[in-house]
Amino acid sequence: MNILAVGAHWDDIELGCSLTLKKLKDKGHRILSVVVCGSNYGENATEGMAEDEALRCGLNAFQLIGVEYIPTTKEPNSQLTYNKKIMQLLESVANKYKIDTVFTHWFGDVNTDHQTVWKISRTAFRNVRNFLMYQSNAYDDHVNFFKPNVFFSFNNKEYSLKETLLSQYVTEWAQRQARWKREIFERERYWGFLSGNEYAEGFQISKLVDFII
């Protein structure tokens, strides 16, 4: 299969589906990625990561997974809106690389960039056979809840790669390590319990057609 992971920001893919991508890569599938927005955030334009730092960190992580990165012009962080230009860009990626499966953000995410990437994705990838949604950070409004119904499971040794991948983002890891271990690692330990292993990454299915890994 040709598999595409789409993230609103650098580190979203690593948070939400990186180990699953690694497992699929190890099974011989081709893995590609697109990151839509830049990594500066907040009122101060210097908050977050400079794009050259984010690119360097992200490429390091993608190399560890075996992901082919597709360069794109980054949209401003926290300002993404649905637009035809990005939709057609993602659609062209799907057509050019004959994408069979897409991993993208979950529709209920209250981060506006994440939610908009989903909105764009559902149109751009309408003809892709398999459409799976991931949760990166645990952003919800306590009305819409992420309900994973397919899991990729990992033992403790396999899961240790997650910390290695996230720690490639040196600045973010220094600031968010404790939070991510509680928010992401504990969540995926629970999903592992649900799926009969130590850890798991969970996904909500939008569409699944003959998906065999």
Coordinates of N, CA and C in Angstrom, one line a residue:
M1 N 0.8 -1.2 0.0 CA 0.0 0.0 0.0 C 0.9 1.3 0.0
N2 N 0.3 2.3 -0.5 CA 0.9 3.7 -0.4 C 0.1 4.4 0.7
I3 N 0.7 4.8 1.7 CA 0.1 5.3 2.9 C 0.5 6.8 3.1
L4 N -0.4 7.7 3.4 CA -0.1 9.1 3.6 C -0.6 9.5 5.0
A5 N 0.4 10.1 5.8 CA 0.0 10.7 7.1 C 0.0 12.2 6.9
V6 N -1.0 12.8 7.4 CA -1.2 14.3 7.3 C -1.2 14.8 8.7
G7 N -0.4 15.8 9.0 CA -0.4 16.5 10.3 C -0.6 18.0 10.1
A8 N -1.3 18.6 11.0 CA -1.4 20.1 10.9 C -0.1 20.7 11.3
H9 N 0.6 20.2 12.2 CA 1.9 20.7 12.7 C 3.0 19.6 12.8
W10 N 4.2 20.1 12.8 CA 5.3 19.2 13.2 C 5.0 18.6 14.6
D11 N 5.2 17.4 14.7 CA 5.0 16.5 15.9 C 3.6 15.9 16.0
D12 N 2.6 16.4 15.2 CA 1.3 15.8 15.3 C 1.3 14.3 14.9
I13 N 2.0 14.0 13.8 CA 2.1 12.7 13.3 C 2.8 11.8 14.2
E14 N 3.9 12.3 14.8 CA 4.6 11.4 15.8 C 3.7 11.1 17.0
L15 N 3.0 12.1 17.5 CA 2.1 11.9 18.6 C 1.0 11.0 18.3
G16 N 0.4 11.0 17.1 CA -0.8 10.3 16.9 C -0.7 9.0 16.2
C17 N 0.3 8.8 15.3 CA 0.3 7.5 14.6 C 1.7 7.0 14.2
S18 N 2.7 7.5 14.8 CA 4.1 7.2 14.4 C 4.5 5.7 14.5
L19 N 4.1 5.1 15.5 CA 4.5 3.7 15.7 C 3.7 2.8 14.7
T20 N 2.5 3.2 14.4 CA 1.7 2.5 13.4 C 2.3 2.6 12.1
L21 N 2.8 3.8 11.7 CA 3.5 4.0 10.5 C 4.7 3.1 10.4
K22 N 5.5 3.1 11.5 CA 6.7 2.2 11.5 C 6.4 0.8 11.3
K23 N 5.3 0.3 12.0 CA 4.9 -1.1 11.8 C 4.5 -1.4 10.3
L24 N 3.8 -0.4 9.7 CA 3.4 -0.6 8.3 C 4.6 -0.5 7.4
K25 N 5.5 0.3 7.7 CA 6.8 0.4 6.9 C 7.5 -0.9 7.0
D26 N 7.6 -1.4 8.2 CA 8.4 -2.7 8.4 C 7.7 -3.8 7.6
K27 N 6.4 -3.7 7.3 CA 5.7 -4.8 6.6 C 5.8 -4.5 5.0
G28 N 6.6 -3.5 4.7 CA 6.8 -3.3 3.2 C 6.0 -2.2 2.5
H29 N 5.2 -1.5 3.3 CA 4.3 -0.5 2.7 C 5.1 0.8 2.5
R30 N 4.8 1.6 1.6 CA 5.4 2.9 1.4 C 4.7 4.0 2.2
I31 N 5.4 4.8 3.0 CA 4.8 5.7 3.9 C 5.3 7.1 3.5
L32 N 4.3 8.0 3.3 CA 4.6 9.4 3.0 C 3.9 10.4 4.0
S33 N 4.4 11.6 4.0 CA 3.8 12.5 5.0 C 3.7 14.0 4.4
V34 N 2.8 14.7 4.9 CA 2.6 16.1 4.6 C 2.3 16.8 6.0
V35 N 3.0 18.0 6.2 CA 2.8 18.8 7.4 C 2.3 20.1 6.8
V36 N 1.1 20.6 7.3 CA 0.4 21.7 6.6 C 0.8 23.1 7.2
C37 N 1.0 23.2 8.5 CA 1.3 24.5 9.1 C 2.7 24.6 9.7
G38 N 3.1 25.8 9.9 CA 4.3 26.1 10.6 C 4.2 25.8 12.1
S39 N 5.3 26.1 12.8 CA 5.4 25.7 14.2 C 5.5 26.8 15.2
N40 N 5.4 28.1 14.7 CA 5.3 29.2 15.6 C 3.9 29.4 16.1
Y41 N 3.7 29.6 17.4 CA 2.4 29.7 17.9 C 2.4 30.7 19.0
G42 N 1.2 31.1 19.4 CA 1.0 32.1 20.5 C 1.0 33.5 20.0
E43 N 0.9 34.5 20.9 CA 0.8 35.9 20.5 C 2.2 36.4 20.0
N44 N 3.2 35.8 20.6 CA 4.6 36.2 20.2 C 5.0 35.3 19.0
A45 N 5.4 36.0 17.9 CA 5.8 35.2 16.7 C 7.0 34.3 17.0
T46 N 7.7 34.5 18.1 CA 8.9 33.6 18.3 C 8.5 32.4 19.2
E47 N 7.3 32.3 19.6 CA 6.9 31.2 20.4 C 6.9 29.9 19.5
G48 N 7.1 28.8 20.2 CA 7.2 27.5 19.4 C 8.5 27.3 18.8
M49 N 8.6 26.6 17.7 CA 9.8 26.3 17.0 C 10.0 27.1 15.7
A50 N 11.1 27.6 15.5 CA 11.4 28.2 14.2 C 11.3 27.1 13.1
E51 N 10.9 27.5 11.9 CA 10.7 26.5 10.9 C 11.9 25.6 10.5
D52 N 13.1 26.2 10.5 CA 14.3 25.4 10.2 C 14.5 24.4 11.3
E53 N 14.3 24.8 12.6 CA 14.4 23.8 13.7 C 13.4 22.7 13.6
A54 N 12.1 23.1 13.3 CA 11.1 22.1 13.2 C 11.3 21.1 12.1
L55 N 11.8 21.7 10.9 CA 12.1 20.8 9.8 C 13.2 19.8 10.1
R56 N 14.3 20.3 10.8 CA 15.4 19.4 11.1 C 14.9 18.3 12.1
C57 N 14.2 18.7 13.1 CA 13.7 17.7 14.1 C 12.7 16.7 13.5
G58 N 11.8 17.3 12.6 CA 10.8 16.4 12.0 C 11.4 15.4 11.0
L59 N 12.4 15.9 10.3 CA 13.1 14.9 9.3 C 13.9 13.9 10.1
N60 N 14.4 14.2 11.2 CA 15.1 13.2 12.0 C 14.1 12.1 12.5
A61 N 12.9 12.6 12.9 CA 11.9 11.6 13.4 C 11.4 10.8 12.2
F62 N 11.1 11.4 11.1 CA 10.6 10.7 9.9 C 11.6 9.7 9.4
Q63 N 12.9 10.0 9.5 CA 13.9 9.0 9.1 C 13.9 7.8 10.0
L64 N 13.7 8.0 11.3 CA 13.6 6.8 12.2 C 12.4 5.9 11.9
I65 N 11.4 6.5 11.4 CA 10.2 5.8 11.1 C 10.3 5.1 9.7
G66 N 11.0 5.8 8.8 CA 11.0 5.4 7.4 C 10.0 6.1 6.5
V67 N 9.7 7.4 6.9 CA 8.7 8.2 6.2 C 9.3 9.1 5.2
E68 N 8.7 9.1 4.0 CA 9.1 10.1 2.9 C 8.3 11.4 3.1
Y69 N 9.1 12.5 3.4 CA 8.4 13.8 3.6 C 8.2 14.5 2.3
I70 N 7.0 15.0 2.1 CA 6.7 15.8 0.9 C 6.7 17.3 1.3
P71 N 7.7 18.0 0.8 CA 7.7 19.5 1.2 C 6.6 20.3 0.7
T72 N 6.0 21.2 1.5 CA 5.0 22.1 1.1 C 5.2 23.4 1.7
T73 N 4.6 24.5 1.2 CA 4.7 25.8 1.8 C 3.8 25.8 3.0
K74 N 4.3 26.2 4.2 CA 3.6 26.1 5.4 C 2.6 27.2 5.6
E75 N 1.4 26.9 6.1 CA 0.4 27.9 6.4 C 0.8 28.4 7.8
P76 N 0.4 29.7 8.2 CA 0.6 30.2 9.5 C -0.1 29.4 10.6
N77 N 0.6 29.2 11.7 CA 0.0 28.4 12.8 C -1.2 29.1 13.4
S78 N -2.2 28.4 13.7 CA -3.4 28.8 14.4 C -4.3 29.7 13.5
Q79 N -4.0 29.8 12.2 CA -4.8 30.6 11.3 C -5.4 29.8 10.1
L80 N -5.3 28.5 10.1 CA -5.7 27.7 9.0 C -7.2 27.8 8.8
T81 N -7.6 28.0 7.6 CA -9.0 27.9 7.2 C -9.2 27.0 6.0
Y82 N -10.4 26.4 5.8 CA -10.6 25.6 4.6 C -10.4 26.4 3.4
N83 N -9.5 25.9 2.5 CA -9.4 26.7 1.2 C -9.0 25.7 0.1
K84 N -9.4 26.1 -1.1 CA -9.3 25.2 -2.2 C -7.9 24.9 -2.6
K85 N -6.9 25.8 -2.3 CA -5.5 25.6 -2.7 C -5.0 24.4 -2.0
I86 N -5.2 24.4 -0.6 CA -4.6 23.3 0.1 C -5.3 22.0 -0.2
M87 N -6.7 22.1 -0.4 CA -7.4 20.9 -0.7 C -6.9 20.2 -2.0
Q88 N -6.7 21.1 -3.0 CA -6.2 20.6 -4.3 C -4.8 20.1 -4.2
L89 N -4.0 20.7 -3.3 CA -2.6 20.2 -3.1 C -2.6 18.8 -2.6
L90 N -3.4 18.6 -1.5 CA -3.5 17.2 -0.9 C -4.1 16.2 -1.9
E91 N -5.1 16.7 -2.6 CA -5.7 15.8 -3.6 C -4.7 15.4 -4.7
S92 N -3.9 16.3 -5.1 CA -2.8 16.0 -6.1 C -1.8 15.0 -5.5
V93 N -1.5 15.1 -4.2 CA -0.6 14.2 -3.6 C -1.2 12.8 -3.6
A94 N -2.5 12.7 -3.3 CA -3.2 11.4 -3.3 C -3.1 10.8 -4.7
N95 N -3.4 11.6 -5.7 CA -3.4 11.1 -7.1 C -2.0 10.7 -7.6
K96 N -1.0 11.6 -7.3 CA 0.4 11.4 -7.8 C 1.0 10.1 -7.2
Y97 N 0.8 9.9 -5.9 CA 1.4 8.8 -5.2 C 0.5 7.6 -5.1
K98 N -0.7 7.6 -5.7 CA -1.7 6.5 -5.7 C -1.9 6.1 -4.3
I99 N -2.3 7.0 -3.4 CA -2.5 6.7 -2.0 C -3.7 5.8 -1.8
D100 N -3.5 4.7 -1.0 CA -4.5 3.8 -0.6 C -5.1 4.1 0.7
T101 N -4.3 4.7 1.6 CA -4.7 4.8 3.0 C -4.2 6.2 3.5
V102 N -5.1 6.9 4.2 CA -4.7 8.2 4.8 C -4.9 8.1 6.3
F103 N -4.0 8.7 7.1 CA -4.1 8.9 8.5 C -4.1 10.4 8.7
T104 N -5.2 11.0 9.3 CA -5.3 12.4 9.4 C -6.0 12.7 10.8
H105 N -6.1 14.0 11.1 CA -6.7 14.4 12.3 C -8.2 14.0 12.5
W106 N -8.6 13.9 13.7 CA -10.0 13.6 14.1 C -10.9 14.8 14.0
F107 N -12.1 14.6 13.6 CA -13.0 15.7 13.3 C -13.4 16.5 14.6
G108 N -13.3 15.9 15.7 CA -13.8 16.5 17.0 C -12.7 17.3 17.7
D109 N -11.5 17.4 17.2 CA -10.4 18.1 17.8 C -10.8 19.6 17.9
V110 N -10.6 20.2 19.1 CA -10.9 21.6 19.2 C -9.7 22.5 18.9
N111 N -8.6 21.9 18.6 CA -7.5 22.8 18.0 C -7.9 23.1 16.6
T112 N -8.0 24.4 16.3 CA -8.6 24.8 15.0 C -7.8 24.3 13.8
D113 N -6.5 24.3 13.9 CA -5.7 23.8 12.8 C -6.0 22.3 12.6
H114 N -6.0 21.5 13.6 CA -6.3 20.1 13.5 C -7.7 19.9 12.9
Q115 N -8.7 20.6 13.4 CA -10.0 20.4 12.8 C -10.1 20.8 11.4
T116 N -9.4 21.8 11.0 CA -9.5 22.3 9.6 C -8.7 21.3 8.7
V117 N -7.6 20.7 9.2 CA -7.0 19.7 8.4 C -7.9 18.5 8.1
W118 N -8.7 18.1 9.1 CA -9.7 17.1 8.9 C -10.7 17.5 7.8
K119 N -11.2 18.7 7.9 CA -12.2 19.2 6.9 C -11.6 19.2 5.5
I120 N -10.4 19.6 5.4 CA -9.8 19.6 4.1 C -9.5 18.2 3.6
S121 N -9.1 17.3 4.5 CA -8.8 15.9 4.2 C -10.0 15.2 3.7
R122 N -11.1 15.4 4.3 CA -12.3 14.6 3.9 C -12.7 14.8 2.5
T123 N -12.5 16.1 2.0 CA -12.7 16.4 0.6 C -11.6 15.9 -0.3
A124 N -10.4 16.2 0.1 CA -9.2 15.9 -0.7 C -9.0 14.4 -0.9
F125 N -9.4 13.6 0.1 CA -9.2 12.2 0.0 C -10.5 11.4 -0.1
R126 N -11.5 12.0 -0.7 CA -12.8 11.4 -0.8 C -12.7 10.1 -1.6
N127 N -11.7 9.9 -2.5 CA -11.6 8.7 -3.3 C -10.6 7.7 -2.8
V128 N -10.0 8.1 -1.7 CA -9.0 7.1 -1.1 C -9.7 6.0 -0.3
R129 N -9.3 4.8 -0.5 CA -10.1 3.7 0.0 C -10.2 3.6 1.6
N130 N -9.1 4.0 2.2 CA -9.0 3.8 3.7 C -8.7 5.2 4.3
F131 N -9.6 5.6 5.3 CA -9.5 6.9 5.9 C -9.6 6.8 7.4
L132 N -8.4 6.9 8.1 CA -8.4 6.7 9.5 C -8.0 8.0 10.2
M133 N -8.7 8.3 11.3 CA -8.4 9.5 12.1 C -7.7 9.2 13.4
Y134 N -6.7 10.0 13.7 CA -5.9 9.9 14.9 C -6.1 11.1 15.8
Q135 N -5.8 10.9 17.1 CA -5.8 12.0 18.0 C -4.4 12.2 18.4
S136 N -3.9 13.5 18.2 CA -2.6 13.8 18.7 C -2.7 14.2 20.1
N137 N -2.7 15.5 20.4 CA -2.9 15.9 21.8 C -4.4 15.7 22.2
A138 N -4.7 15.5 23.4 CA -6.1 15.2 23.9 C -6.9 16.5 24.0
Y139 N -7.2 17.1 22.8 CA -8.0 18.3 22.8 C -9.4 17.9 22.4
D140 N -10.3 18.1 23.4 CA -11.8 17.9 23.0 C -12.6 18.8 23.9
D141 N -13.9 18.9 23.6 CA -14.8 19.8 24.3 C -15.7 19.2 25.3
H142 N -15.4 17.9 25.6 CA -16.2 17.1 26.5 C -17.6 16.9 26.0
V143 N -17.9 17.2 24.8 CA -19.1 16.9 24.1 C -18.9 15.8 23.0
N144 N -17.9 16.1 22.2 CA -17.4 15.1 21.2 C -16.2 14.4 21.8
F145 N -16.3 13.0 21.8 CA -15.2 12.2 22.4 C -14.6 11.4 21.3
F146 N -13.3 11.3 21.3 CA -12.6 10.4 20.4 C -12.9 8.9 20.8
K147 N -13.4 8.2 19.8 CA -13.8 6.8 20.1 C -13.0 5.9 19.2
P148 N -11.8 5.5 19.5 CA -11.0 4.6 18.6 C -11.7 3.2 18.5
N149 N -11.7 2.8 17.3 CA -12.3 1.5 17.0 C -11.4 0.5 16.2
V150 N -10.2 1.0 16.0 CA -9.2 0.1 15.4 C -7.9 0.4 16.1
F151 N -7.1 -0.6 16.5 CA -5.9 -0.4 17.3 C -4.7 -1.1 16.6
F152 N -3.5 -0.5 16.7 CA -2.3 -1.1 16.4 C -1.5 -1.2 17.7
S153 N -1.2 -2.5 18.1 CA -0.6 -2.7 19.4 C 0.9 -2.9 19.4
F154 N 1.5 -2.6 20.6 CA 2.9 -2.7 20.7 C 3.3 -3.2 22.1
N155 N 4.4 -3.9 22.1 CA 5.0 -4.3 23.4 C 5.8 -3.2 24.0
N156 N 6.3 -3.3 25.2 CA 7.1 -2.3 25.8 C 8.3 -1.8 25.0
K157 N 9.0 -2.8 24.5 CA 10.2 -2.5 23.7 C 9.9 -1.7 22.4
E158 N 8.8 -2.2 21.7 CA 8.4 -1.4 20.5 C 7.9 0.0 20.8
Y159 N 7.2 0.1 22.0 CA 6.7 1.4 22.3 C 7.8 2.4 22.7
S160 N 8.9 1.9 23.2 CA 10.0 2.8 23.6 C 10.4 3.8 22.5
L161 N 10.2 3.4 21.2 CA 10.5 4.2 20.1 C 9.7 5.6 20.2
K162 N 8.6 5.6 20.7 CA 7.7 6.8 20.8 C 8.5 7.9 21.5
E163 N 9.1 7.6 22.6 CA 9.9 8.7 23.3 C 11.0 9.1 22.5
T164 N 11.7 8.2 21.8 CA 12.8 8.6 21.0 C 12.4 9.5 19.8
L165 N 11.2 9.2 19.2 CA 10.7 10.1 18.2 C 10.4 11.5 18.7
L166 N 9.6 11.5 19.8 CA 9.2 12.8 20.3 C 10.4 13.7 20.8
S167 N 11.4 13.0 21.3 CA 12.5 13.7 21.9 C 13.4 14.3 20.8
Q168 N 13.1 14.0 19.5 CA 13.8 14.6 18.4 C 13.5 16.1 18.4
Y169 N 12.3 16.5 18.8 CA 11.9 17.9 19.0 C 12.4 18.4 20.3
V170 N 13.7 18.8 20.3 CA 14.4 19.0 21.6 C 13.7 20.1 22.4
T171 N 13.3 21.2 21.8 CA 12.7 22.3 22.5 C 11.4 21.9 23.0
E172 N 10.5 21.3 22.2 CA 9.2 20.9 22.6 C 9.3 19.8 23.7
W173 N 10.2 18.9 23.5 CA 10.3 17.8 24.5 C 10.7 18.3 25.9
A174 N 11.6 19.3 25.9 CA 12.0 19.9 27.2 C 10.9 20.5 27.9
Q175 N 10.0 21.1 27.2 CA 8.8 21.8 27.7 C 7.6 20.9 28.1
R176 N 7.5 19.8 27.3 CA 6.3 19.0 27.3 C 6.4 17.6 27.8
Q177 N 7.6 17.2 28.1 CA 7.9 15.8 28.4 C 6.9 15.2 29.4
A178 N 6.8 15.9 30.6 CA 5.9 15.4 31.7 C 4.5 15.3 31.2
R179 N 4.1 16.4 30.5 CA 2.7 16.4 30.0 C 2.4 15.2 29.0
W180 N 3.3 15.1 28.0 CA 3.1 14.0 27.0 C 3.1 12.6 27.6
K181 N 4.0 12.4 28.6 CA 4.0 11.1 29.2 C 2.7 10.8 29.9
R182 N 2.1 11.8 30.5 CA 0.8 11.5 31.2 C -0.3 11.5 30.2
E183 N -0.3 12.5 29.3 CA -1.4 12.6 28.3 C -1.4 11.6 27.2
I184 N -0.2 11.3 26.6 CA -0.1 10.5 25.4 C 0.2 9.0 25.9
F185 N 1.3 8.9 26.6 CA 1.8 7.5 26.9 C 0.7 6.8 27.8
E186 N 0.1 7.4 28.8 CA -0.8 6.8 29.6 C -2.1 6.4 28.8
R187 N -2.5 7.3 28.0 CA -3.7 7.0 27.1 C -3.4 5.8 26.3
E188 N -2.2 5.7 25.7 CA -1.9 4.6 24.8 C -1.6 3.3 25.6
R189 N -1.3 3.4 26.9 CA -1.2 2.3 27.7 C -2.6 1.7 28.0
Y190 N -3.5 2.6 28.2 CA -4.9 2.1 28.3 C -5.4 1.5 27.1
W191 N -5.2 2.1 25.9 CA -5.6 1.5 24.7 C -4.9 0.1 24.5
G192 N -3.7 0.0 25.0 CA -3.0 -1.3 24.9 C -3.8 -2.4 25.7
F193 N -4.2 -2.0 26.9 CA -5.0 -2.9 27.7 C -6.3 -3.3 27.0
L194 N -6.9 -2.4 26.3 CA -8.2 -2.7 25.6 C -7.9 -3.6 24.4
S195 N -6.7 -3.6 23.8 CA -6.4 -4.4 22.6 C -5.5 -5.6 22.9
G196 N -5.2 -5.8 24.2 CA -4.5 -7.0 24.6 C -3.0 -7.0 24.5
N197 N -2.5 -5.8 24.6 CA -1.0 -5.7 24.6 C -0.6 -4.6 25.6
E198 N 0.7 -4.3 25.7 CA 1.1 -3.3 26.6 C 0.7 -1.9 26.2
Y199 N 0.8 -1.6 24.9 CA 0.4 -0.2 24.4 C -0.3 -0.4 23.1
A200 N -1.0 0.7 22.7 CA -1.6 0.7 21.3 C -1.8 2.1 20.9
E201 N -1.7 2.4 19.6 CA -2.2 3.6 19.0 C -3.6 3.3 18.5
G202 N -4.6 4.2 18.8 CA -6.0 4.0 18.4 C -6.4 5.0 17.3
F203 N -7.3 4.5 16.5 CA -7.8 5.3 15.4 C -9.3 5.1 15.3
Q204 N -10.0 6.2 14.8 CA -11.4 6.2 14.5 C -11.6 6.1 13.0
I205 N -12.4 5.1 12.6 CA -12.5 4.8 11.2 C -13.5 5.8 10.6
S206 N -13.1 6.4 9.5 CA -14.1 7.1 8.6 C -14.5 6.2 7.5
K207 N -13.5 5.5 6.9 CA -13.8 4.6 5.8 C -12.7 3.5 5.8
L208 N -13.1 2.2 5.6 CA -12.1 1.1 5.5 C -12.6 0.2 4.5
V209 N -11.8 -0.1 3.5 CA -12.1 -1.0 2.4 C -11.0 -2.0 2.2
D210 N -11.2 -3.2 2.5 CA -10.2 -4.3 2.2 C -8.8 -3.9 2.8
F211 N -8.8 -3.4 4.0 CA -7.5 -3.0 4.7 C -6.9 -4.2 5.3
I212 N -5.8 -4.6 4.7 CA -5.1 -5.8 5.2 C -3.6 -5.4 5.3
I213 N -3.0 -5.5 6.5 CA -1.6 -5.1 6.6 C -0.7 -6.3 6.4

